[in-house]
Every structure is written in structure tokens, then in C-alpha cells.
Coordinates of C-alpha atoms in Angstrom, one line a residue:
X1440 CA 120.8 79.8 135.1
X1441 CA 124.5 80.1 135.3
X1442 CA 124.6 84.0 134.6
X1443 CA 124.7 85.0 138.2
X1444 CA 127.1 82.6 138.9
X1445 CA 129.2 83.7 137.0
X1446 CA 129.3 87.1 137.7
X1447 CA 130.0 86.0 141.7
X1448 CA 133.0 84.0 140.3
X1449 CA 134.9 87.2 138.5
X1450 CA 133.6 89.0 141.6
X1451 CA 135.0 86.5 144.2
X1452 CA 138.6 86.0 142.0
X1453 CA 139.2 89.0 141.1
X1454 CA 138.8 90.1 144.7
X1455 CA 141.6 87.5 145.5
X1456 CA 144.1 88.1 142.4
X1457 CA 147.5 89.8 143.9
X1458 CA 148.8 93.1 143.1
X1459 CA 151.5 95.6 143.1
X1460 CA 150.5 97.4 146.8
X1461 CA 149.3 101.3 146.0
X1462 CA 150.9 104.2 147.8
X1463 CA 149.4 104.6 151.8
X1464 CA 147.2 107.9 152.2
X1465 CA 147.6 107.7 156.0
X1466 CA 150.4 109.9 158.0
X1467 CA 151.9 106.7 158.7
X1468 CA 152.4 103.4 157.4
X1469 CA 151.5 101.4 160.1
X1470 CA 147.7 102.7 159.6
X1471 CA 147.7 101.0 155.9
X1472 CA 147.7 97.6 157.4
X1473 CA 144.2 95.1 157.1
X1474 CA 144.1 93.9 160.4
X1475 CA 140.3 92.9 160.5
X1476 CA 140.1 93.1 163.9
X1477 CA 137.2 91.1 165.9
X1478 CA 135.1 92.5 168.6
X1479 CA 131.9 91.8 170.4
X1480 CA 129.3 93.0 170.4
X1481 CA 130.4 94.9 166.8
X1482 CA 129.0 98.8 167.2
X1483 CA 129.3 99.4 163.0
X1484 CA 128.2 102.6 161.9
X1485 CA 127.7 103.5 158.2
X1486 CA 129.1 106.9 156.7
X1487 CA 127.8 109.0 154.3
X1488 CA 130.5 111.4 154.1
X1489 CA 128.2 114.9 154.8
X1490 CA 129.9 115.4 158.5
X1491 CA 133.1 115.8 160.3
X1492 CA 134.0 112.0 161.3
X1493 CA 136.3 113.4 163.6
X1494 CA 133.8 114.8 166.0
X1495 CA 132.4 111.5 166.4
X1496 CA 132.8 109.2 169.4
X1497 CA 135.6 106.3 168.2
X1498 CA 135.9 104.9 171.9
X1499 CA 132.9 102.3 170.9
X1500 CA 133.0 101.8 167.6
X1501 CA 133.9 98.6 165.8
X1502 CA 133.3 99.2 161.6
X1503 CA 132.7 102.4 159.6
X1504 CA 131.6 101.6 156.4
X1505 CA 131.5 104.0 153.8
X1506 CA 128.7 104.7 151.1
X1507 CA 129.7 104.5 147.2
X1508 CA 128.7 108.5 147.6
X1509 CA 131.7 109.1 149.9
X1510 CA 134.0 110.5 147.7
X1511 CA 137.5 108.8 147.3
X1512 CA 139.4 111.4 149.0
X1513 CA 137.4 111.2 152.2
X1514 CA 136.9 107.7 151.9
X1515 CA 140.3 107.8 152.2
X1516 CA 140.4 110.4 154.9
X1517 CA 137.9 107.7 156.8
X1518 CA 139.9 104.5 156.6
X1519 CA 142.9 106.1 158.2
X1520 CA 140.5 107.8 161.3
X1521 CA 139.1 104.6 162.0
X1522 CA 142.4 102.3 161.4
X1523 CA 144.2 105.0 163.8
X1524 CA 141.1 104.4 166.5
X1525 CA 142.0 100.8 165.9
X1526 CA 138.0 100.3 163.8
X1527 CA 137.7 98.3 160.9
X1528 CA 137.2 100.0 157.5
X1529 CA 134.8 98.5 154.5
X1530 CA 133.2 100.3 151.6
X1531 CA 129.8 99.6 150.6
X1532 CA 129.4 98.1 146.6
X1533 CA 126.3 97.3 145.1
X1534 CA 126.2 94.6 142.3
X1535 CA 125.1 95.6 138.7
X1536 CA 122.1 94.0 137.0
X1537 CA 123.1 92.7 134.4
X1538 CA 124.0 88.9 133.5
X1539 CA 126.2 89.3 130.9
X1540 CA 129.5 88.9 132.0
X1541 CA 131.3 90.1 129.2
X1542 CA 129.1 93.4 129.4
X1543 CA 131.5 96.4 130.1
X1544 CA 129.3 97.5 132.9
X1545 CA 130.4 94.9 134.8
X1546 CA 133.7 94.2 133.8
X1547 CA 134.2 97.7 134.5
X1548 CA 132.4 97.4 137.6
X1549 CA 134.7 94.2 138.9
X1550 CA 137.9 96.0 138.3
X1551 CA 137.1 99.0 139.9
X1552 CA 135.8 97.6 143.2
X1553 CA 139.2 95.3 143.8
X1554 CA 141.1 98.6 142.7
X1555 CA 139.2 100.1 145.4
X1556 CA 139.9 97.1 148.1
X1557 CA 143.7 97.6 147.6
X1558 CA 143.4 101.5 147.3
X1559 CA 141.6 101.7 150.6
X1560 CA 143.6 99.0 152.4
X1561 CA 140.0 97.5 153.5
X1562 CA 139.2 95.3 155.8
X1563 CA 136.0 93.8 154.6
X1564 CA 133.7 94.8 151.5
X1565 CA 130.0 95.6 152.3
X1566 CA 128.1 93.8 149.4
X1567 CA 125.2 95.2 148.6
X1568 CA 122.8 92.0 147.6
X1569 CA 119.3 93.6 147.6
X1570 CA 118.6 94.0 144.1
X1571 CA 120.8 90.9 143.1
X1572 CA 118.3 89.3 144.9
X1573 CA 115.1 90.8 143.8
X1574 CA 112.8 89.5 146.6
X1575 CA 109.9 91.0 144.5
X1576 CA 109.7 89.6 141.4
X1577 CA 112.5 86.1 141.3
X1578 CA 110.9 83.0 141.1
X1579 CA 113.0 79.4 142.5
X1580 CA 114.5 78.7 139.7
X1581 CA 116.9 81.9 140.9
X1582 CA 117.4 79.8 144.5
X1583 CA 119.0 77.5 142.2
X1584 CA 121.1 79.7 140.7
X1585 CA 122.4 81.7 143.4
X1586 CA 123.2 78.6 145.2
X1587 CA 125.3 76.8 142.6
X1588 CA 127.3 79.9 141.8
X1589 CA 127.8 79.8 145.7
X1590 CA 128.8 76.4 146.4
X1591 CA 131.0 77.2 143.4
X1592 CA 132.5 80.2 144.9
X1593 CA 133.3 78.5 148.0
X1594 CA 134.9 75.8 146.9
X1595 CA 137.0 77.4 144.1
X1596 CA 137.4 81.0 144.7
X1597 CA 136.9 82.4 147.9
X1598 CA 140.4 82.2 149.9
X1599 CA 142.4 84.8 152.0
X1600 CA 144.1 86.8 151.8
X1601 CA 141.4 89.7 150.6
X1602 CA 138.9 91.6 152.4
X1603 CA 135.9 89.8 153.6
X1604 CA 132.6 90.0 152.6
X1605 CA 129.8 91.9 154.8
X1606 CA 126.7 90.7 152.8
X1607 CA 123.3 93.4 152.6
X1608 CA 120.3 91.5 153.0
X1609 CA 116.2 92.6 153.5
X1610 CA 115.1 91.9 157.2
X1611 CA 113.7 88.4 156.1
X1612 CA 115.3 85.8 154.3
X1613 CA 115.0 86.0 150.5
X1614 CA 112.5 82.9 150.2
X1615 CA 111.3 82.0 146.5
X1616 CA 107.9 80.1 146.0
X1617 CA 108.4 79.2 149.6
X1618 CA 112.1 78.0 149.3
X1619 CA 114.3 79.6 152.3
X1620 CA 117.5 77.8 152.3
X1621 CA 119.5 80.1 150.2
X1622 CA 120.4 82.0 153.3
X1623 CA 122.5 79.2 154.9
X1624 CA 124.8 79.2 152.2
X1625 CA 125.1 82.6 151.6
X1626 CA 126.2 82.2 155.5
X1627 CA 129.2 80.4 154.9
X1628 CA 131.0 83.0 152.6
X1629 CA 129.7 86.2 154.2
X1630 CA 131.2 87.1 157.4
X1631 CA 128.0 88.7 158.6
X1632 CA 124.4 89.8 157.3
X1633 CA 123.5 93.2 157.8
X1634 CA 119.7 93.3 157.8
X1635 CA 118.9 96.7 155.3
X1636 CA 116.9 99.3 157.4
X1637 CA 115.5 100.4 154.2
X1638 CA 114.4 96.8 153.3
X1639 CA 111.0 97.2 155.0
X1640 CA 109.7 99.1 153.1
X1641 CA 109.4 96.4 150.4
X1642 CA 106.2 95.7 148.0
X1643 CA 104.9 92.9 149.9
X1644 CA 104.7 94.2 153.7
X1645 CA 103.0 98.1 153.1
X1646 CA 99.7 96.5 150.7
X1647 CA 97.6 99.6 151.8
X1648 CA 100.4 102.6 151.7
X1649 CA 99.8 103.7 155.2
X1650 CA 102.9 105.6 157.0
X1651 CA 104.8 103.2 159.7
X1652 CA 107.4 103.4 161.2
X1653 CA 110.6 103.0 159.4
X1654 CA 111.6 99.9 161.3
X1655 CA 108.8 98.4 162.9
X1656 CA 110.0 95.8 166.1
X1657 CA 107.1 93.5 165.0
X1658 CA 108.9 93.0 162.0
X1659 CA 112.1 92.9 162.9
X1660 CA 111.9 90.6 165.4
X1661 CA 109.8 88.2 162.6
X1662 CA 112.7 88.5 160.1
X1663 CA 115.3 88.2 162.8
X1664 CA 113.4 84.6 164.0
X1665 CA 112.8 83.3 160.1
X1666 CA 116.7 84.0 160.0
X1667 CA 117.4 81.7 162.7
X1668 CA 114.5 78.9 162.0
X1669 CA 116.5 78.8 158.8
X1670 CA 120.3 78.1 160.1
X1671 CA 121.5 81.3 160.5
X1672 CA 123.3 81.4 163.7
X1673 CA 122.5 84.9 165.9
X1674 CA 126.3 85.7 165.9
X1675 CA 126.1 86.3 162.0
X1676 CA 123.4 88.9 162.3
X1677 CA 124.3 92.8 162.4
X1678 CA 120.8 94.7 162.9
X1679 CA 120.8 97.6 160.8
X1680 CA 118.9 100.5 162.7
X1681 CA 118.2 103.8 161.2
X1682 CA 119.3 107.3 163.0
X1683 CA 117.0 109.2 160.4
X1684 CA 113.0 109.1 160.0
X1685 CA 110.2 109.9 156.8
X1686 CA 107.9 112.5 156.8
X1687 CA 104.8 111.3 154.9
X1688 CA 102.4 113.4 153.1
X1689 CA 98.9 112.3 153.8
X1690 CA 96.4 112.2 150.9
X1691 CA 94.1 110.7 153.4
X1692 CA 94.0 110.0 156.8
X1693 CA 91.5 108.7 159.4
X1694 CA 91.3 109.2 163.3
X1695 CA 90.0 106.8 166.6
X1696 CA 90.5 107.4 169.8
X1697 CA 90.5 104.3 172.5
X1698 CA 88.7 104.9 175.9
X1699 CA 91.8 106.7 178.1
X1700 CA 94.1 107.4 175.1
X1701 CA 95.2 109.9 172.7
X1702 CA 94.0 110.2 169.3
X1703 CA 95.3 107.8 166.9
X1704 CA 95.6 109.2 163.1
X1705 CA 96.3 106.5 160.7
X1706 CA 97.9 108.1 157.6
X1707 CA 97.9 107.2 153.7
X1708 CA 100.0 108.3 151.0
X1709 CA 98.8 107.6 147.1
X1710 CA 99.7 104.8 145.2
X1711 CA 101.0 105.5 141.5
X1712 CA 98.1 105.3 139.6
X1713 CA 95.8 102.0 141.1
X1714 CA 99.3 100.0 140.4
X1715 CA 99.5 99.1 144.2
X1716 CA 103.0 100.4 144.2
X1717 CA 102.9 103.1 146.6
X1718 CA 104.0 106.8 146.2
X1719 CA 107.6 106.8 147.3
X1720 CA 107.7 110.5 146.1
X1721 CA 105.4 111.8 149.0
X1722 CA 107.7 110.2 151.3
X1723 CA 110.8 112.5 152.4
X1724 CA 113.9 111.4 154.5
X1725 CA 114.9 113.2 157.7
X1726 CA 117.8 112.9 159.4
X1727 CA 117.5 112.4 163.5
X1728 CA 119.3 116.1 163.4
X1729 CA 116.7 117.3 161.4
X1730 CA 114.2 116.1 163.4
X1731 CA 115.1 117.3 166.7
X1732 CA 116.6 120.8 165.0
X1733 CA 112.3 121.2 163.4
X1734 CA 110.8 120.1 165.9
X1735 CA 112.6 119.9 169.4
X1736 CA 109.5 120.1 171.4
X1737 CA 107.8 117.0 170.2
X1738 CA 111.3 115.4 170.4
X1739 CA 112.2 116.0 173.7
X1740 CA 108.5 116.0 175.4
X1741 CA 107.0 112.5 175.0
X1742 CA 103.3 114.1 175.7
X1743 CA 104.2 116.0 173.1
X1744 CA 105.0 113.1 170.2
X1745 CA 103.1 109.5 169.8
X1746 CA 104.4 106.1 171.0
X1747 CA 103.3 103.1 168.8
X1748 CA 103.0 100.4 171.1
X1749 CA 103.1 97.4 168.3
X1750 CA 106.2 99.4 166.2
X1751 CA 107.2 100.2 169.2
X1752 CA 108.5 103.5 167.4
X1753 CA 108.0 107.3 167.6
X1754 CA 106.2 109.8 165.5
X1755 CA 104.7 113.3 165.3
X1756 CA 101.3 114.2 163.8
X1757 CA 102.0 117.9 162.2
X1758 CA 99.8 120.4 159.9
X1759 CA 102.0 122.2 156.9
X1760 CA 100.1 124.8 154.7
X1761 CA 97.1 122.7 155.3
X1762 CA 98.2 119.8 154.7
X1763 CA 98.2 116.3 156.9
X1764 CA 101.9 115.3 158.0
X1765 CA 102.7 112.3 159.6
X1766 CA 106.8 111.9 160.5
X1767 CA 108.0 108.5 162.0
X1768 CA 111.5 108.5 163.2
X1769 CA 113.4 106.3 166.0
X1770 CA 113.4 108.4 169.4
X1771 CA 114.9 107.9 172.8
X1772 CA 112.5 105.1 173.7
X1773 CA 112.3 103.3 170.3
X1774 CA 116.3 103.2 170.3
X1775 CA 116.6 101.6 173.5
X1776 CA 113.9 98.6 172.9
X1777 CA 115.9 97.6 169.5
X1778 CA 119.1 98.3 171.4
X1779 CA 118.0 96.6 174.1
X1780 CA 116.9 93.6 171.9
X1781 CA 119.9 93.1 170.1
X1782 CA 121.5 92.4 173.0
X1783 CA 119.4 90.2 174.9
X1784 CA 119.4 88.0 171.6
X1785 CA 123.1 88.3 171.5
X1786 CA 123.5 89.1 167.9
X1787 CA 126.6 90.1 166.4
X1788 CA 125.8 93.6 166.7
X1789 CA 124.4 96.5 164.8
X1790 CA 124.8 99.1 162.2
X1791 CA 123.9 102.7 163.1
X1792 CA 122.4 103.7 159.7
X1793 CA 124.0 106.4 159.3
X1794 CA 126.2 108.1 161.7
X1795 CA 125.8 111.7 159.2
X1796 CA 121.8 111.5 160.3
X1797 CA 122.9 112.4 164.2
X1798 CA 125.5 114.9 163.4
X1799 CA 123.8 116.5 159.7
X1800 CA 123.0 119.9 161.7
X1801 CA 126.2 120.7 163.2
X1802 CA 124.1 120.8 166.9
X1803 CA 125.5 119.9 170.1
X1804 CA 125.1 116.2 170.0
X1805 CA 128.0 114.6 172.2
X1806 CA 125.4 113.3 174.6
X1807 CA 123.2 111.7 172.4
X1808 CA 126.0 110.1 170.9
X1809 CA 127.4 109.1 174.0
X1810 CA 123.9 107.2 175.9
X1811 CA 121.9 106.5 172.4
X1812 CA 125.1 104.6 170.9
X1813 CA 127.9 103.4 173.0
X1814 CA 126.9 103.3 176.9
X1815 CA 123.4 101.9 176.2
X1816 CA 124.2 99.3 173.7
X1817 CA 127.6 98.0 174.6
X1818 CA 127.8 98.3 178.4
X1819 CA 124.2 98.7 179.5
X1820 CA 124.9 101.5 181.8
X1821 CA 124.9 105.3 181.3
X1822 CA 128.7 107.0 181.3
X1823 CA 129.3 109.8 184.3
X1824 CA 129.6 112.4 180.8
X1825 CA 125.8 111.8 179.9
X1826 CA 124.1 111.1 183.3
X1827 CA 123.1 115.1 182.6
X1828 CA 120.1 113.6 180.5
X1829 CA 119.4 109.6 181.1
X1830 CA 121.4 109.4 184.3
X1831 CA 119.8 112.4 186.3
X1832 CA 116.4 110.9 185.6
X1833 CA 116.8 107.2 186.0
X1834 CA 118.1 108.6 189.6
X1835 CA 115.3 110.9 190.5
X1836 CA 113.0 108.1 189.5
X1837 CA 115.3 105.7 191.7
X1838 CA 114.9 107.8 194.5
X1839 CA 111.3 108.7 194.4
X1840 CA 110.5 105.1 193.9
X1841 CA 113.0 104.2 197.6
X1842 CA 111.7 107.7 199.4
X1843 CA 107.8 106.7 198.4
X1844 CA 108.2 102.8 199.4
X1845 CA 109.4 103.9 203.3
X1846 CA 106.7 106.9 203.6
X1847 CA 104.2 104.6 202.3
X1848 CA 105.3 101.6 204.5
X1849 CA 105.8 103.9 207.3
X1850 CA 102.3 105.7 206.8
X1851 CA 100.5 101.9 206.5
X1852 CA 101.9 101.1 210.0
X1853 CA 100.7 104.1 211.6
X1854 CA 97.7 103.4 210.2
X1855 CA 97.2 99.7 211.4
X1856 CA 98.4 99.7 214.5
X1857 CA 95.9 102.7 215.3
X1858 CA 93.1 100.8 213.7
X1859 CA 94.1 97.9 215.4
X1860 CA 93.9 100.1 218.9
X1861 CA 91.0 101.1 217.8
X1862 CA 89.0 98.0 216.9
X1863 CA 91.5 95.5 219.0
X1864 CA 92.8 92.5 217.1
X1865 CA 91.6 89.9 214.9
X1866 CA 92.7 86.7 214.2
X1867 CA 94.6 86.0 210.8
X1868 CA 92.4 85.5 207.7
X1869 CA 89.4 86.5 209.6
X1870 CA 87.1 88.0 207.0
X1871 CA 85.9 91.8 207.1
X1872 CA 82.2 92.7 207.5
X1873 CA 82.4 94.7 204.5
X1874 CA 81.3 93.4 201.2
X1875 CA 83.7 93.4 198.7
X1876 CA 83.0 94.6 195.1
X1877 CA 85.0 92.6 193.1
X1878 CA 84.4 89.4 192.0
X1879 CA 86.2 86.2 190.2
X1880 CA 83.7 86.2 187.2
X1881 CA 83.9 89.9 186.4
X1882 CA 84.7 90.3 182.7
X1883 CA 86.5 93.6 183.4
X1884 CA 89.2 92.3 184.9

């Protein structure tokens, strides 16, 4: 019971144990200082390490957090970009599973990631708590643990200075035979939750292996809500939204098509062997670049590409070699509802999940980085620099809608007032000798 505990409490203390300072990778010293700057909303974006980080847009962003595949020379590289664009840095670790604490693996382990923390001068350290705790399989007798070894922590262990904790949860909160509350004190020693894009797709929300959307607003609005029924306040919460999609292979697939609407294809990909674990394998990531580099007619065209309106996500029906393909991504008008969301609900923020996926194809993307991330999300409005996609049409549709209002109110008049010369006038209310066809009772309404 006291296993996991323990391994928080060497993880916590040696996080906080002093040492010699390490030699500043930056062109200038001033850039090796933790600074852990505040903003709000927080605009975090997560790096992988595959693209130029230069190229991207800094002006907005808040966080980069870099992947443990980042090597430690860019790592490096990173934490001095975004300490120079005045952006916090953190490096993503995820626990070990074991519960042995004298076990090398995690000795090992514990020394290497507050090696890491001074080597990279980090501002916080993105803890990685998925499989830790295994919201599959754990029973409540692991709430118990996790909580003690927390209460422990906080009491004991966990004091500045040293890099804060950025804890990775699933969407929902990790409840165990229907006991919720270990959220709430995970709360009080993380300084915010980052909800795991890749966490919905779980074993207990895709029973029937059917292809969905990666991030379905149904459920992220649900986990977001058990969150904050369960004492998490919305500024702790940092939305983690995916810039890359999955194209599933179908080994079955069926089709209906609703009076006035396209044809819907429901797709379903094999489980592994009647175990009711699904077929992860016929299930391959693509980045947003990849997506609009394959298939930039069905990106750009929305006749051209399906709209889920429960998801409230994108995604393309496609034959290859015979073969059913179904690809679910976030698009244009899926980004904007979540973005849209967060910040009517006034969460912390997000995390663009990752950055690599917009930029993997070395295209022309300023634009898209401009109106998809930054104008959008952090000052509802669309930047002069991208009004050449978003802008130009939210003002043709502004003026059609003002041009049509004053022909259509200028054509009524001319209408009435020669019907009214016509016939003469009527007193107000007085009823038409026409029948009408609609009536109160009719269903169809």
C-alpha cells in the first residue's frame, strides 16, 4: 500500500535536494534563469523535436514542453528559444512501473530526471501520471494509496525552490469503484492538469471499436464537468487538443443516410482476437501537415469532408487499394468550437498537442499558425496578417448579410405599400381571407 508512496517521496525530495549549478547552454546567461512566469490564458504547446522551433510563432505562446524523445541537445536548443521569447520551459517524464523503490530502474530513473531539471534550467516538470494511475485495471484500495503518499508529499517534501509539477491526467477523473476524490488532492501539489488528448481512447469509452474522433467534444466537455463536480477549480485545467488525426482501417463498415443529408459510414476496426481490446495496429497517426499535404481538397472544401455534429469533429471517408478508410482529424471548424470552449469556460488554458504535427511537412503554414492558435484562442479576433483566409470571409459574409437585410427591407416596402394601394388599408390584426396551412398541433414542427 505504501509502494507508490514511496516512490512520490524520492521523486518529490530528490527534485528539491540542492546542487552544484551545471554550465548554461544559452548565448547568454541571463536566459538560464527559472523565472516560471504566469500568464492567462496559458497557450502551452508540446514539442516533439522533428521541426524547426524557430519558424514557429512565439508572440502567443506561454509553455513548450518537450517530449522524453527530444534529444538533449535540442532540448536544450528549445529551453533557451522559449526562455529568450520570455515562454516557460518543462520536459515531459513519465513514471516507471515498478514499486520497488530500491529497484535500479527507478533509482536510476529519479536521478536522471532532477539531473535533467538543473541541466535544463526548467521551469516546471510535466509528469506523466497515466499509467501510474492505471484507470483500467486499479481497484480503491490504490485511491488510498495514492492519497496517503500525497498528503505525505505535501506536508513533508514538496517545497520551493524546484520546478513545479504539470501533472498528465485522462480527460475524466481517475475514479476507483466509484471513488473520485483523488483528484482534489492531486490538485494541491500540481500546478495544473493537462487533460491527455490520447486518453480517450481508453478501454472503457470505444466498447464496439468504431473510428471517432480523436477528441470527441461530448466527452470532453463530460470529463471537464466530473473535474469540476469533484473540486477541481477551472483555472487548474489545461485542455490538451491534438494538431494530428488517425486514419483507421475498416474491417467493416456500414452506411445510412438521413432524409436531406449525406451519407453517414460508421467504421470498425478488429479487435485482437474476441479480447474486446481493440486493434490499435490498424490505427495510424497523421499529423495536421500530413493531412492537409494528402488530401488538400477534402481539407480545405467542407462539402468535400464530413462534419460530426455530436464530436463535433472532422473526417474524410477514402478508398486505398480497395480498402475502406475512415481518417478523423481536428479541422478549421472542430478547432474553433474546443477553442472557443475553453474560453468561455475560462480554463487555464490549453496544450497544442504537438506543435511538430502543423509544421511536420515543411509547407507554408504561418497562417494557420497565426488564426488556428494565437488570434482565435487568446484574443478572439483574426490578426490583419491572416484576414487573407478567416478574415476575408467572415467579411464577405458580414457584408452580404448588411447588403441582403436593406435590399430585402427595401424590396418588402415596395411591395406593401403597392399592395396596400392596391387593396387600400386594413386595420391592425385584421385577419387575411386566406387559409393558412399551418397549424399549432402539427407534429412536424
Amino acid at each position: 500500500m505504501h509502494a507508490v508512496a514511496d516512490i512520490f517521496i524520492i521523486l518529490v525530495s530528490a527534485w528539491t535536494i540542492n546542487s552544484e549549478s551545471t554550465i548554461c547552454p544559452c548565448s547568454t546567461s541571463t536566459l538560464c534563469s527559472v523565472n516560471k512566469r504566469k500568464f492567462n490564458p496559458e497557450i502551452v504547446v508540446v514539442a516533439e523535436g522533428k521541426t524547426d522551433h524557430s519558424k514557429w510563432l512565439w508572440n502567443e505562446i506561454s509553455t513548450v514542453i518537450a517530449m522524453e524523445s527530444v534529444p538533449e541537445s535540442e532540448a536544450k536548443n528549445l529551453m533557451c528559444t522559449a526562455h529568450q521569447n520570455h515562454a516557460n520551459f518543462a520536459f515531459v517524464r513519465e513514471v516507471p512501473m515498478t514499486t520497488n523503490t530500491s529497484d535500479p530502474i527507478l533509482t536510476d530513473w529519479l536521478k536522471e530526471t532532477a539531473d535533467m531539471e538543473k541541466m535544463f534550467y526548467a521551469d516546471y516538470i510535466a509528469l506523466d501520471l497515466l499509467k501510474l494511475l492505471g484507470q483500467c485495471k486499479a481497484d480503491s484500495s490504490h485511491v488510498q494509496e495514492v492519497l496517503s503518499l500525497l498528503t505525505f508529499m505535501i506536508t513533508n517534501y514538496f517545497t520551493p525552490p524546484g520546478a513545479e509539477l504539470l501533472c498528465i491526467v485522462p480527460y475524466k477523473p481517475p475514479c476507483y469503484d466509484g471513488d473520485c476524490s483523488l483528484s482534489q488532492y492531486m490538485a494541491k501539489h500540481c500546478a495544473a492538469f493537462i487533460t491527455s488528448p490520447e486518453s480517450f481512447t481508453t478501454c472503457d469509452t470505444n466498447p464496439n471499436c468504431i473510428a471517432k474522433a480523436t477528441i470527441p467534444m461530448t466527452s470532453l466537455v463530460f470529463g471537464v464537468e466530473e473535474y469540476i463536480d469533484h473540486g477541481l477549480t477551472p483555472d487548474k485545467l489545461l485542455i490538451g487538443i491534438p494538431w494530428h488525426g488517425y486514419d483507421y482501417t475498416c474491417i467493416n463498415y456500414t452506411t445510412n443516410k438521413k432524409t436531406g443529408s449525406t451519407e453517414q459510414l460508421t467504421c470498425y476496426f478488429d479487435e485482437i482476437n474476441t479480447s474486446k481490446t481493440c486493434n490499435m495496429t490498424l490505427r495510424k497517426k497523421l499529423s495536421l501537415a500530413e493531412i492537409k499535404s494528402n488530401y488538400p481538397e477534402q481539407y480545405k472544401n467542407s462539402k468535400s469532408h464530413h462534419y460530426h455534429p455530436i464530436y463535433r469533429s472532422d473526417y474524410i471517408n477514402v478508398q486505398k487499394e480497395g480498402q475502406q478508410h475512415q481518417i478523423w482529424y481536428e479541422g478549421h471548424d472542430s478547432l474553433l468550437d474546443k477553442y472557443m470552449y475553453i474560453r468561455s469556460m475560462e480554463f487555464k488554458g490549453m496544450v497544442i498537442w504537438t506543435a511538430d504535427d502543423l509544421s511536420a511537412k515543411g509547407i507554408d503554414d504561418g497562417t494557420e499558425w497565426n488564426w488556428i492558435l494565437h488570434s482565435l484562442f487568446s484574443k478572439g479576433e483574426i490578426q490583419e496578417k491572416s484576414r487573407d483566409m478567416a478574415g476575408i470571409v467572415a467579411g464577405i459574409s458580414v457584408g452580404c448579410f448588411v447588403l441582403g437585410s436593406f435590399l430585402g427591407f427595401a424590396f418588402g416596402c415596395a411591395v406593401m405599400r403597392k399592395r396596400m394601394h392596391k387593396k387600400g388599408l386594413r386595420l391592425p390584426f385584421q385577419r387575411d381571407d386566406e387559409e393558412t396551412d399551418f397549424h399549432d398541433d402539427d407534429n412536424t414542427l
